[in-house]
Short mmCIF file of C-alpha atoms and ligand atoms in Angstrom, two decimals:
data_model
loop_
_atom_site.label_atom_id
_atom_site.label_comp_id
_atom_site.label_asym_id
_atom_site.label_seq_id
_atom_site.Cartn_x
_atom_site.Cartn_y
_atom_site.Cartn_z
CA MET A 812 30.61 -13.61 16.79
CA THR A 813 30.58 -17.01 15.13
CA ILE A 814 32.36 -15.83 12.09
CA GLN A 815 35.09 -14.38 14.29
CA THR A 816 35.34 -17.51 16.40
CA ALA A 817 35.26 -19.69 13.32
CA GLN A 818 37.92 -17.63 11.59
CA ALA A 819 40.08 -17.37 14.67
CA LEU A 820 40.06 -21.14 15.06
CA ASP A 821 40.26 -21.82 11.32
CA TYR A 822 36.84 -23.40 10.97
CA GLU A 823 34.47 -23.19 8.08
CA VAL A 824 30.70 -23.22 8.60
CA VAL A 825 28.69 -25.30 6.08
CA ILE A 826 24.97 -24.74 5.66
CA GLY A 827 22.24 -26.24 3.48
CA LEU A 828 18.68 -24.90 3.69
CA GLU A 829 15.36 -26.62 3.16
CA VAL A 830 12.71 -24.00 2.49
CA HIS A 831 8.97 -24.64 2.41
CA ALA A 832 6.92 -22.12 0.46
CA GLN A 833 3.14 -22.18 0.76
CA MET A 834 1.59 -21.64 -2.64
CA ALA A 835 -0.86 -18.78 -3.18
CA THR A 836 -3.37 -21.02 -4.95
CA ALA A 837 -7.12 -20.70 -4.38
CA SER A 838 -7.53 -24.38 -3.49
CA LYS A 839 -5.54 -27.12 -1.78
CA ALA A 840 -3.03 -29.39 -3.48
CA PHE A 841 -5.24 -32.43 -3.99
CA CYS A 842 -8.84 -31.27 -3.48
CA SER A 843 -10.99 -28.17 -3.87
CA ASP A 844 -10.95 -26.92 -0.24
CA SER A 845 -9.91 -23.30 0.08
CA ALA A 846 -6.20 -22.84 0.75
CA ALA A 847 -6.70 -19.36 2.27
CA PHE A 848 -4.94 -18.45 5.51
CA GLY A 849 -6.73 -17.15 8.60
CA ALA A 850 -10.19 -18.76 8.54
CA ASN A 851 -11.80 -20.07 11.72
CA PRO A 852 -10.39 -23.52 12.60
CA ASN A 853 -11.54 -26.53 10.59
CA ARG A 854 -13.64 -24.60 8.05
CA HIS A 855 -11.51 -25.42 5.03
CA VAL A 856 -11.93 -29.17 5.18
CA SER A 857 -13.62 -31.90 3.18
CA PRO A 858 -13.65 -35.71 3.11
CA VAL A 859 -10.49 -35.63 0.98
CA SER A 860 -8.43 -33.41 3.27
CA LEU A 861 -9.81 -35.26 6.30
CA GLY A 862 -8.54 -38.49 4.79
CA HIS A 863 -11.85 -40.33 4.75
CA PRO A 864 -11.75 -43.79 3.21
CA GLY A 865 -12.78 -44.04 -0.41
CA THR A 866 -11.87 -40.47 -1.33
CA LEU A 867 -9.43 -39.73 -4.12
CA PRO A 868 -7.00 -36.86 -4.58
CA PHE A 869 -6.49 -35.00 -7.85
CA ILE A 870 -3.64 -32.77 -8.97
CA ASN A 871 -3.93 -28.97 -8.77
CA LYS A 872 -2.92 -27.36 -12.08
CA LYS A 873 -1.73 -24.18 -10.39
CA HIS A 874 0.52 -26.12 -8.02
CA VAL A 875 2.29 -27.65 -11.01
CA GLU A 876 2.44 -24.34 -12.88
CA PHE A 877 3.92 -22.57 -9.83
CA ALA A 878 6.53 -25.31 -9.41
CA VAL A 879 7.61 -24.96 -13.03
CA LYS A 880 7.70 -21.16 -12.70
CA LEU A 881 9.97 -21.30 -9.67
CA GLY A 882 12.12 -23.98 -11.30
CA LEU A 883 12.64 -21.90 -14.43
CA ALA A 884 13.34 -18.78 -12.36
CA THR A 885 16.04 -20.66 -10.42
CA ASN A 886 17.83 -22.19 -13.41
CA CYS A 887 16.54 -25.71 -12.73
CA GLN A 888 15.97 -28.59 -15.09
CA ILE A 889 12.27 -29.42 -15.32
CA ARG A 890 11.33 -33.08 -15.09
CA LYS A 891 8.79 -34.10 -17.70
CA HIS A 892 7.73 -37.45 -16.22
CA ASN A 893 6.56 -36.92 -12.68
CA PHE A 894 4.87 -39.02 -10.06
CA PHE A 895 4.05 -38.53 -6.41
CA ASP A 896 5.08 -40.51 -3.32
CA ARG A 897 3.55 -41.22 0.04
CA LYS A 898 5.54 -40.29 3.11
CA ASN A 899 4.04 -42.28 5.97
CA TYR A 900 4.00 -41.19 9.58
CA PHE A 901 1.50 -41.05 12.39
CA TYR A 902 0.61 -37.71 13.86
CA ALA A 903 -2.61 -36.09 15.03
CA ASP A 904 -2.50 -33.27 12.49
CA LEU A 905 -2.02 -35.69 9.59
CA PRO A 906 -5.43 -37.38 9.26
CA LYS A 907 -4.53 -39.53 6.25
CA GLY A 908 -1.52 -41.00 8.03
CA TYR A 909 0.72 -39.99 5.15
CA GLN A 910 1.74 -36.88 3.28
CA ILE A 911 1.71 -36.78 -0.52
CA THR A 912 5.10 -35.54 -1.70
CA GLN A 913 7.75 -36.19 -4.33
CA ASP A 914 10.60 -38.23 -2.90
CA ALA A 915 12.41 -40.11 -5.62
CA ALA A 916 12.08 -37.57 -8.43
CA ALA A 917 11.47 -33.87 -7.90
CA ILE A 918 9.76 -31.78 -10.58
CA CYS A 919 12.70 -29.32 -10.61
CA TYR A 920 16.35 -30.24 -10.07
CA ASP A 921 19.93 -29.01 -10.53
CA GLY A 922 19.31 -25.27 -10.33
CA PHE A 923 21.02 -22.36 -8.62
CA ILE A 924 20.30 -19.00 -7.07
CA ARG A 925 22.85 -16.20 -7.30
CA ILE A 926 23.52 -14.28 -4.12
CA LYS A 927 25.47 -11.06 -3.60
CA THR A 928 27.23 -10.30 -0.35
CA ALA A 929 29.93 -7.85 0.67
CA SER A 930 32.51 -10.38 -0.49
CA GLY A 931 31.07 -10.70 -3.99
CA GLN A 932 28.60 -12.90 -5.80
CA LYS A 933 28.22 -16.63 -5.67
CA ASN A 934 25.89 -19.32 -6.99
CA ILE A 935 24.13 -21.46 -4.40
CA ARG A 936 23.17 -24.73 -6.07
CA LEU A 937 19.69 -26.13 -5.64
CA ASN A 938 19.44 -29.86 -5.33
CA ARG A 939 15.71 -29.89 -6.04
CA ILE A 940 12.33 -28.23 -5.76
CA HIS A 941 9.45 -30.63 -5.20
CA MET A 942 5.69 -30.46 -4.77
CA GLU A 943 4.00 -31.65 -1.60
CA GLU A 944 1.11 -30.93 0.73
CA ASP A 945 1.20 -29.35 4.17
CA ALA A 946 0.01 -31.01 7.38
CA GLY A 947 -2.57 -29.48 9.75
CA LYS A 948 -1.66 -27.53 12.85
CA SER A 949 -1.49 -28.83 16.43
CA ILE A 950 -2.20 -26.11 18.96
CA HIS A 951 -0.72 -26.94 22.35
CA ASN A 952 -1.13 -23.69 24.23
CA LEU A 953 -4.86 -22.86 24.05
CA ASP A 954 -6.30 -25.58 26.25
CA ASP A 955 -4.78 -26.77 29.53
CA GLU A 956 -5.55 -30.42 29.03
CA ASN A 957 -5.91 -31.00 25.32
CA THR A 958 -4.02 -30.41 22.14
CA LEU A 959 -6.30 -28.76 19.60
CA ILE A 960 -6.14 -29.60 15.92
CA ASP A 961 -6.82 -27.19 13.06
CA LEU A 962 -6.96 -28.95 9.70
CA ASN A 963 -7.42 -25.86 7.51
CA ARG A 964 -3.77 -26.15 6.54
CA ALA A 965 -3.89 -29.91 5.89
CA GLY A 966 -3.40 -30.36 2.17
CA VAL A 967 -2.33 -26.79 1.35
CA PRO A 968 0.16 -26.90 -1.57
CA LEU A 969 3.84 -26.42 -0.79
CA LEU A 970 7.03 -26.29 -2.75
CA GLU A 971 10.10 -27.50 -0.92
CA ILE A 972 13.33 -25.93 -2.09
CA VAL A 973 16.46 -27.86 -1.06
CA SER A 974 19.86 -26.22 -1.43
CA GLU A 975 23.18 -27.99 -1.67
CA PRO A 976 25.46 -27.31 1.32
CA ASP A 977 26.98 -24.29 -0.44
CA LEU A 978 26.30 -21.58 2.13
CA ARG A 979 29.20 -20.59 4.37
CA SER A 980 27.79 -18.13 6.91
CA GLY A 981 24.63 -16.94 8.60
CA GLU A 982 24.87 -13.83 6.46
CA GLU A 983 24.91 -15.85 3.24
CA ALA A 984 21.90 -17.82 4.43
CA HIS A 985 20.15 -14.52 5.17
CA VAL A 986 20.82 -13.23 1.65
CA PHE A 987 19.84 -16.56 0.06
CA LEU A 988 16.50 -16.65 1.87
CA SER A 989 15.84 -13.01 1.04
CA GLU A 990 16.44 -13.88 -2.62
CA ILE A 991 13.96 -16.75 -2.43
CA ARG A 992 11.38 -14.52 -0.79
CA LYS A 993 11.88 -11.85 -3.46
CA LEU A 994 11.59 -14.44 -6.23
CA VAL A 995 8.38 -16.09 -5.01
CA ARG A 996 6.83 -12.64 -4.60
CA PHE A 997 7.89 -11.50 -8.08
CA LEU A 998 6.47 -14.71 -9.50
CA GLY A 999 3.24 -14.20 -7.55
CA ILE A 1000 3.30 -17.80 -6.29
CA CYS A 1001 3.69 -17.20 -2.51
CA ASP A 1002 3.26 -14.13 -0.33
CA GLY A 1003 6.63 -14.81 1.31
CA ASN A 1004 5.30 -14.02 4.77
CA MET A 1005 7.50 -15.89 7.24
CA GLU A 1006 5.56 -14.80 10.33
CA GLU A 1007 2.36 -16.37 9.00
CA GLY A 1008 4.30 -19.44 7.99
CA SER A 1009 3.97 -19.02 4.21
CA LEU A 1010 7.73 -19.38 4.06
CA ARG A 1011 9.45 -21.73 6.54
CA CYS A 1012 13.03 -22.78 6.78
CA ASP A 1013 15.01 -25.68 8.23
CA ALA A 1014 18.74 -25.09 8.43
CA ASN A 1015 21.31 -27.91 8.24
CA ILE A 1016 24.54 -26.82 9.84
CA SER A 1017 27.96 -28.38 10.22
CA VAL A 1018 31.48 -27.11 10.75
CA ARG A 1019 34.87 -28.36 9.61
CA LYS A 1020 38.47 -27.27 9.72
CA LYS A 1021 39.44 -25.11 6.75
CA GLY A 1022 41.00 -27.16 3.98
CA GLU A 1023 39.12 -30.32 5.05
CA THR A 1024 37.39 -31.95 2.07
CA GLU A 1025 34.78 -34.02 3.92
CA TYR A 1026 31.79 -32.34 5.48
CA GLY A 1027 31.35 -32.53 9.23
CA THR A 1028 28.36 -34.10 10.98
CA ARG A 1029 25.36 -31.82 10.64
CA CYS A 1030 22.48 -30.82 12.87
CA GLU A 1031 19.17 -29.66 11.51
CA VAL A 1032 17.41 -26.69 13.11
CA LYS A 1033 13.68 -26.90 12.47
CA ASN A 1034 10.94 -24.38 11.80
CA LEU A 1035 12.70 -21.06 11.77
CA ASN A 1036 10.11 -18.35 11.36
CA SER A 1037 12.05 -15.28 10.33
CA ILE A 1038 15.07 -14.61 8.17
CA LYS A 1039 16.80 -12.98 11.11
CA ASN A 1040 16.26 -16.07 13.24
CA VAL A 1041 17.74 -18.28 10.54
CA GLN A 1042 20.92 -16.25 10.70
CA LYS A 1043 20.93 -16.19 14.51
CA ALA A 1044 20.32 -19.93 14.79
CA ILE A 1045 23.15 -20.66 12.37
CA GLU A 1046 25.55 -18.41 14.23
CA PHE A 1047 24.67 -19.89 17.61
CA GLU A 1048 24.78 -23.45 16.35
CA ALA A 1049 28.11 -23.08 14.53
CA GLU A 1050 29.66 -21.67 17.67
CA ARG A 1051 28.25 -24.52 19.75
CA GLN A 1052 29.65 -27.11 17.37
CA ILE A 1053 33.07 -25.46 17.22
CA GLY A 1054 33.08 -25.37 21.02
CA LEU A 1055 32.39 -29.11 21.20
CA LEU A 1056 35.04 -29.99 18.63
CA GLU A 1057 37.59 -27.82 20.42
CA GLN A 1058 36.90 -29.83 23.58
CA GLY A 1059 37.64 -32.98 21.61
CA LYS A 1060 33.99 -34.03 21.59
CA LYS A 1061 31.93 -35.36 18.69
CA ILE A 1062 28.89 -33.76 17.04
CA GLU A 1063 25.79 -35.92 17.24
CA GLN A 1064 23.45 -35.70 14.29
CA ASN A 1065 20.38 -34.27 15.99
CA THR A 1066 17.28 -32.37 15.08
CA LEU A 1067 17.20 -29.10 16.98
CA ASN A 1068 14.76 -26.46 18.03
CA PHE A 1069 15.61 -22.76 18.08
CA ASP A 1070 14.33 -20.53 20.88
CA ALA A 1071 14.14 -17.02 19.47
CA ASP A 1072 13.99 -15.45 22.95
CA SER A 1073 17.16 -17.02 24.29
CA GLY A 1074 18.82 -17.26 20.86
CA GLU A 1075 19.81 -20.87 21.62
CA THR A 1076 19.28 -24.25 20.00
CA SER A 1077 18.23 -27.36 21.92
CA VAL A 1078 17.74 -31.01 21.02
CA LEU A 1079 14.28 -31.91 19.67
CA ARG A 1080 15.08 -35.49 18.75
CA SER A 1081 18.16 -37.60 18.15
CA LYS A 1082 19.00 -39.59 15.06
CA GLU A 1083 17.87 -42.80 16.74
CA MET A 1084 14.41 -41.35 17.05
CA ALA A 1085 14.24 -40.53 13.32
CA ASN A 1086 11.16 -41.77 11.48
CA ASP A 1087 11.24 -44.39 8.81
CA TYR A 1088 8.81 -42.84 6.38
CA ARG A 1089 8.42 -45.93 4.18
CA TYR A 1090 8.07 -43.91 1.02
CA PHE A 1091 6.29 -45.56 -1.88
CA PRO A 1092 4.67 -44.26 -5.08
CA GLU A 1093 1.23 -42.72 -4.50
CA PRO A 1094 -1.18 -45.16 -6.16
CA ASP A 1095 -4.15 -42.77 -6.24
CA LEU A 1096 -2.58 -40.19 -8.55
CA PRO A 1097 -1.73 -40.75 -12.21
CA PRO A 1098 1.74 -39.89 -13.53
CA LEU A 1099 2.06 -36.23 -14.41
CA VAL A 1100 3.58 -35.67 -17.83
CA LEU A 1101 4.66 -32.18 -18.90
CA SER A 1102 5.10 -31.33 -22.58
CA ASP A 1103 7.83 -29.10 -23.98
CA ALA A 1104 5.13 -26.75 -25.24
CA TYR A 1105 3.67 -26.42 -21.75
CA ILE A 1106 7.07 -25.61 -20.23
CA ALA A 1107 7.83 -23.14 -23.04
CA GLU A 1108 4.53 -21.38 -22.46
CA ILE A 1109 5.26 -20.94 -18.77
CA LYS A 1110 8.71 -19.66 -19.60
CA LYS A 1111 7.16 -17.03 -21.85
CA SER A 1112 4.80 -15.94 -19.07
CA LEU A 1113 7.53 -15.23 -16.52
CA PRO A 1114 7.80 -11.59 -15.42
CA ALA A 1115 11.13 -9.74 -15.47
CA LEU A 1116 13.00 -11.09 -12.46
CA PRO A 1117 15.10 -9.18 -9.94
CA GLU A 1118 18.47 -10.37 -11.19
CA GLU A 1119 17.74 -9.49 -14.81
CA LEU A 1120 16.37 -6.08 -13.76
CA TYR A 1121 19.42 -5.46 -11.58
CA GLU A 1122 21.64 -6.17 -14.57
CA LYS A 1123 19.62 -3.80 -16.75
CA TYR A 1124 19.61 -1.00 -14.17
CA THR A 1125 23.33 -1.13 -13.43
CA THR A 1126 24.59 -1.86 -16.95
CA ASN A 1127 22.14 -0.08 -19.26
CA LEU A 1128 20.71 2.67 -17.09
CA GLY A 1129 23.85 3.57 -15.12
CA LEU A 1130 22.32 3.19 -11.67
CA SER A 1131 24.57 2.36 -8.74
CA ASP A 1132 24.57 -1.13 -7.21
CA TYR A 1133 22.78 0.30 -4.21
CA GLU A 1134 20.06 2.02 -6.24
CA ALA A 1135 19.51 -1.09 -8.34
CA SER A 1136 19.27 -3.35 -5.32
CA VAL A 1137 16.80 -1.10 -3.49
CA ILE A 1138 14.49 -0.83 -6.50
CA THR A 1139 14.64 -4.51 -7.46
CA ALA A 1140 13.89 -5.58 -3.89
CA ASP A 1141 10.22 -4.80 -4.39
CA GLN A 1142 8.17 -5.57 -7.46
CA ASP A 1143 5.85 -2.61 -6.95
CA LEU A 1144 8.83 -0.26 -6.87
CA VAL A 1145 10.00 -1.88 -10.09
CA LEU A 1146 6.61 -1.36 -11.73
CA TYR A 1147 6.61 2.33 -10.77
CA PHE A 1148 10.21 2.79 -11.87
CA GLU A 1149 9.60 1.06 -15.21
CA GLU A 1150 6.68 3.41 -15.90
CA LEU A 1151 8.80 6.37 -14.87
CA ILE A 1152 11.68 5.50 -17.22
CA ASN A 1153 9.19 5.17 -20.03
CA GLU A 1154 8.49 8.86 -19.53
CA THR A 1155 11.98 10.19 -18.90
CA ALA A 1156 15.44 9.33 -20.16
CA ASN A 1157 17.07 10.78 -17.04
CA TYR A 1158 17.26 7.40 -15.27
CA LYS A 1159 19.51 8.66 -12.50
CA ALA A 1160 17.03 11.40 -11.60
CA ALA A 1161 14.18 8.89 -11.81
CA ALA A 1162 15.96 6.66 -9.28
CA HIS A 1163 16.71 9.62 -7.02
CA TRP A 1164 13.10 10.74 -7.00
CA LEU A 1165 11.81 7.27 -6.34
CA MET A 1166 14.27 6.53 -3.54
CA GLY A 1167 14.26 10.06 -2.15
CA SER A 1168 11.17 12.24 -2.07
CA ILE A 1169 8.70 9.54 -3.08
CA LYS A 1170 9.92 6.82 -0.73
CA SER A 1171 10.22 9.13 2.22
CA TYR A 1172 6.64 10.33 1.71
CA LEU A 1173 5.44 6.74 1.44
CA ASN A 1174 7.33 5.68 4.56
CA ASN A 1175 6.14 8.62 6.61
CA HIS A 1176 2.51 8.10 5.64
CA ALA A 1177 2.43 4.29 5.52
CA VAL A 1178 1.41 4.25 1.85
CA PHE A 1179 2.29 1.41 -0.54
CA ILE A 1180 3.97 2.46 -3.76
CA GLY A 1181 1.33 0.47 -5.64
CA ASP A 1182 -1.32 2.83 -4.22
CA PHE A 1183 0.65 6.05 -4.72
CA TRP A 1184 -1.49 8.61 -6.50
CA VAL A 1185 1.17 10.89 -7.99
CA LYS A 1186 1.68 9.21 -11.34
CA PRO A 1187 5.09 8.44 -12.87
CA LYS A 1188 4.16 10.76 -15.74
CA THR A 1189 3.85 13.70 -13.33
CA VAL A 1190 7.21 12.90 -11.74
CA ALA A 1191 8.75 12.73 -15.21
CA GLU A 1192 7.35 16.22 -15.91
CA ILE A 1193 9.05 17.52 -12.77
CA ILE A 1194 12.35 15.93 -13.82
CA ALA A 1195 12.07 17.51 -17.28
CA MET A 1196 11.46 20.97 -15.81
CA ILE A 1197 14.54 20.67 -13.60
CA ASP A 1198 16.65 19.38 -16.48
CA ASP A 1199 15.50 22.26 -18.69
CA GLY A 1200 16.56 24.73 -16.01
CA LYS A 1201 12.96 25.87 -15.56
CA ILE A 1202 12.67 25.14 -11.86
CA SER A 1203 15.26 24.43 -9.20
CA HIS A 1204 15.56 21.06 -7.55
CA THR A 1205 14.90 22.66 -4.17
CA ALA A 1206 11.69 24.29 -5.36
CA ALA A 1207 10.65 20.99 -6.92
CA THR A 1208 11.13 18.87 -3.80
CA GLN A 1209 10.01 21.43 -1.22
CA GLN A 1210 7.11 23.14 -2.95
CA LEU A 1211 6.00 21.50 -6.17
CA PHE A 1212 6.02 17.84 -5.09
CA PRO A 1213 4.09 18.42 -1.82
CA GLU A 1214 1.51 20.44 -3.74
CA LEU A 1215 1.11 17.65 -6.31
CA ILE A 1216 0.63 15.11 -3.53
CA ASN A 1217 -2.35 17.15 -2.38
CA HIS A 1218 -3.56 17.84 -5.93
CA PRO A 1219 -2.58 14.88 -8.06
CA GLU A 1220 -5.16 15.86 -10.67
CA LYS A 1221 -3.09 18.92 -11.69
CA THR A 1222 -0.20 18.79 -14.12
CA ALA A 1223 3.26 19.55 -12.80
CA VAL A 1224 3.80 22.43 -15.24
CA LYS A 1225 0.57 24.24 -14.33
CA THR A 1226 1.21 23.74 -10.64
CA ALA A 1227 4.76 25.08 -10.91
CA SER A 1228 3.40 28.10 -12.71
CA ALA A 1229 0.61 28.66 -10.16
CA LEU A 1230 3.19 28.47 -7.35
CA ASN A 1231 5.36 30.92 -9.24
CA LEU A 1232 8.35 28.57 -9.21
CA PHE A 1233 9.73 29.20 -12.66
CA ILE A 1234 13.29 30.35 -12.68
CA ASP A 1235 13.89 33.89 -13.74
CA GLN A 1236 15.93 33.45 -16.90
CA SER A 1237 16.98 37.04 -17.35
CA VAL A 1238 20.73 37.49 -17.12
CA GLU A 1239 20.51 41.05 -15.86
CA LYS A 1240 18.58 40.00 -12.77
CA LEU A 1241 21.06 37.26 -12.02
CA ASP A 1242 23.92 39.70 -12.46
CA LEU A 1243 22.35 42.17 -10.09
CA LEU A 1244 21.69 39.52 -7.51
CA ILE A 1245 25.22 38.23 -7.53
CA ASP A 1246 26.71 41.69 -7.38
CA GLN A 1247 24.49 42.40 -4.41
CA VAL A 1248 25.78 39.34 -2.57
CA LEU A 1249 29.42 40.08 -3.37
CA GLN A 1250 29.08 43.66 -2.14
CA LEU A 1251 27.68 42.44 1.14
CA HIS A 1252 30.79 40.32 1.79
CA PRO A 1253 33.94 42.15 0.66
CA GLN A 1254 36.01 40.32 3.28
CA LYS A 1255 35.00 36.91 1.96
CA VAL A 1256 35.65 38.01 -1.62
CA SER A 1257 39.24 38.82 -0.81
CA GLU A 1258 39.64 35.54 1.07
CA TYR A 1259 38.41 33.76 -2.07
CA LYS A 1260 40.91 35.66 -4.19
CA LYS A 1261 43.69 34.62 -1.80
CA GLY A 1262 42.83 31.01 -2.57
CA LYS A 1263 40.04 29.96 -0.22
CA LYS A 1264 38.00 28.59 -3.12
CA GLY A 1265 35.61 26.63 -0.91
CA ILE A 1266 33.91 29.88 0.01
CA ILE A 1267 32.01 29.77 -3.29
CA GLY A 1268 29.51 27.45 -1.61
CA MET A 1269 28.67 30.15 0.93
CA PHE A 1270 28.14 32.67 -1.89
CA MET A 1271 25.90 30.24 -3.77
CA GLY A 1272 23.83 29.72 -0.65
CA GLU A 1273 23.34 33.48 -0.27
CA VAL A 1274 22.48 33.90 -3.95
CA MET A 1275 19.91 31.08 -3.87
CA LYS A 1276 18.39 32.45 -0.70
CA LEU A 1277 18.07 35.94 -2.10
CA SER A 1278 16.51 34.60 -5.30
CA LYS A 1279 14.09 32.42 -3.33
CA GLY A 1280 15.27 29.43 -5.34
CA LYS A 1281 14.11 30.98 -8.56
CA ILE A 1282 17.36 31.05 -10.47
CA ASP A 1283 19.12 28.23 -12.21
CA PRO A 1284 21.86 27.09 -9.84
CA LYS A 1285 24.13 25.95 -12.68
CA THR A 1286 24.07 29.32 -14.41
CA ALA A 1287 24.39 31.13 -11.09
CA ASN A 1288 27.43 29.07 -10.17
CA ARG A 1289 29.10 29.81 -13.49
CA VAL A 1290 28.44 33.56 -13.37
CA LEU A 1291 29.52 33.70 -9.74
CA ALA A 1292 32.82 31.96 -10.48
CA GLU A 1293 33.46 34.29 -13.42
CA LYS A 1294 32.90 37.36 -11.27
CA LEU A 1295 35.09 36.09 -8.45
CA GLU A 1296 37.93 35.23 -10.80
CA LYS A 1297 37.96 38.77 -12.22
P1 LIG B 727 18.37 -36.05 3.97
O1 LIG B 727 18.27 -37.04 2.89
O2 LIG B 727 18.76 -36.56 5.30
O3 LIG B 727 17.21 -35.10 4.00
P2 LIG B 727 19.93 -34.43 2.23
O4 LIG B 727 21.19 -34.95 1.67
O5 LIG B 727 18.73 -34.39 1.38
O6 LIG B 727 19.64 -35.17 3.58
O7 LIG B 727 20.23 -32.98 2.74
C1 LIG B 727 19.29 -32.20 3.38
C2 LIG B 727 19.85 -30.82 3.54
O8 LIG B 727 21.01 -30.82 4.35
C3 LIG B 727 20.29 -30.18 2.23
O9 LIG B 727 19.91 -28.81 2.24
C4 LIG B 727 21.80 -30.31 2.24
O10 LIG B 727 22.41 -29.26 1.53
C5 LIG B 727 22.09 -30.19 3.71
N1 LIG B 727 23.32 -30.88 4.12
C6 LIG B 727 23.69 -32.13 3.82
N2 LIG B 727 24.87 -32.44 4.41
C7 LIG B 727 25.25 -31.34 5.12
C8 LIG B 727 26.37 -31.04 5.97
N3 LIG B 727 27.31 -31.92 6.24
N4 LIG B 727 26.40 -29.80 6.53
C9 LIG B 727 25.45 -28.91 6.29
N5 LIG B 727 24.38 -29.15 5.52
C10 LIG B 727 24.27 -30.34 4.93
MG1 LIG B 728 16.57 -35.03 1.62
#
């Protein structure tokens, strides 16, 4: 809708995202309280996270390590001399009265994330990634008269990822966020669960006439809790702004809320109501200095990342863009696939098995690939038997694979033999079979000879049926063609 309206009226939509990722550390950012999600309210608290006077914060090693990991994975520069800042504001779920963050100098800066959309690939620049702590949670809808406060989340470590305004549509924002979610999951630093709030997104949106060099006035939509809603909010908001400009009105720089039910944005607060956070350097934490050796060590520890794997799968293994993007979307699929291609050189077949028979079984039975009990080695054995012409693909998918799912302890070869699936290699039998089929259909044979070559498929079907899938389709096809051409 928006894109059409925008295009029709020659507008360009400009979007910058601010993404908060909750780190999967055991403890909070500046004290040893558990950072786990889902405990009963106010169980993961201590004098430090409650902001009692006289307590002191200390830096969480993992928080720093995770920041550097994400920075390296997103092509950022890593700052070696770091310090923290206080962001002051008064709110019931912020017991200290300030949040510890990095304002002036972020630990990671000047990076980019590559996105691929239907119109090609594009780098979205990252302004920064900085470390900070989360606030607690105010619960307004449980008690009629009171707001309830849960401070389990107060002090949980976050990374805030801030993009430059390089995104140009809701779709691009969708892809960009999906990339971030994939990356944090591959790195094992955040579970990427938007519904539970482990990944949250604020979207800054403006519009301008195409060809204009200045950006328009932006609005910021807060707290979007699913990737789909980010896209919807952007599309609604862009359309709203274009509508206003077309009426000759001005855009006011407001902070907006998005209602997922109505799909509409509404004003949360205006610019005049904006806080003055009075940032200043956090005096209770020492400077954090990172050595080159430390950064190099983290770089060495990074797993293979989706983009690099995608490159390898499309360029070296000959997979299609689609196959490569499906497999690299999920690290557990990647792990299975990598094991599989260690056992077989038929990469195409490996991808087909993984995305076909295996995935459909997993989907139908709600099984995670990481828990799948048929081992890559067994699948590689099946592929080898097909490639050697020992069993047909049909017999493999319809009989052998289901049997191995029920009996994963057996080898593929023994099971194929027990099920009597091996292709009959004798040429005489194949000859007889084909002759039988041709004799049954003299009419069709003459049609073929008159030029209706497509009929060969029908013959093949009959031959395979009669052989109960126990002949090699390639040989059968060749012999069949030879006989028909005679
Ligand atoms: P602030 O200092 O007010 O937080 P920033 O310059 O840090 O503003 O930008 C915050 C976010 O808003 C960034 O993601 C940035 O890309 C985005 N942004 C800035 N200007 C615009 C604009 N005119 N339209 C859309 N997004 C913008
Ligand atoms: Mg900013």
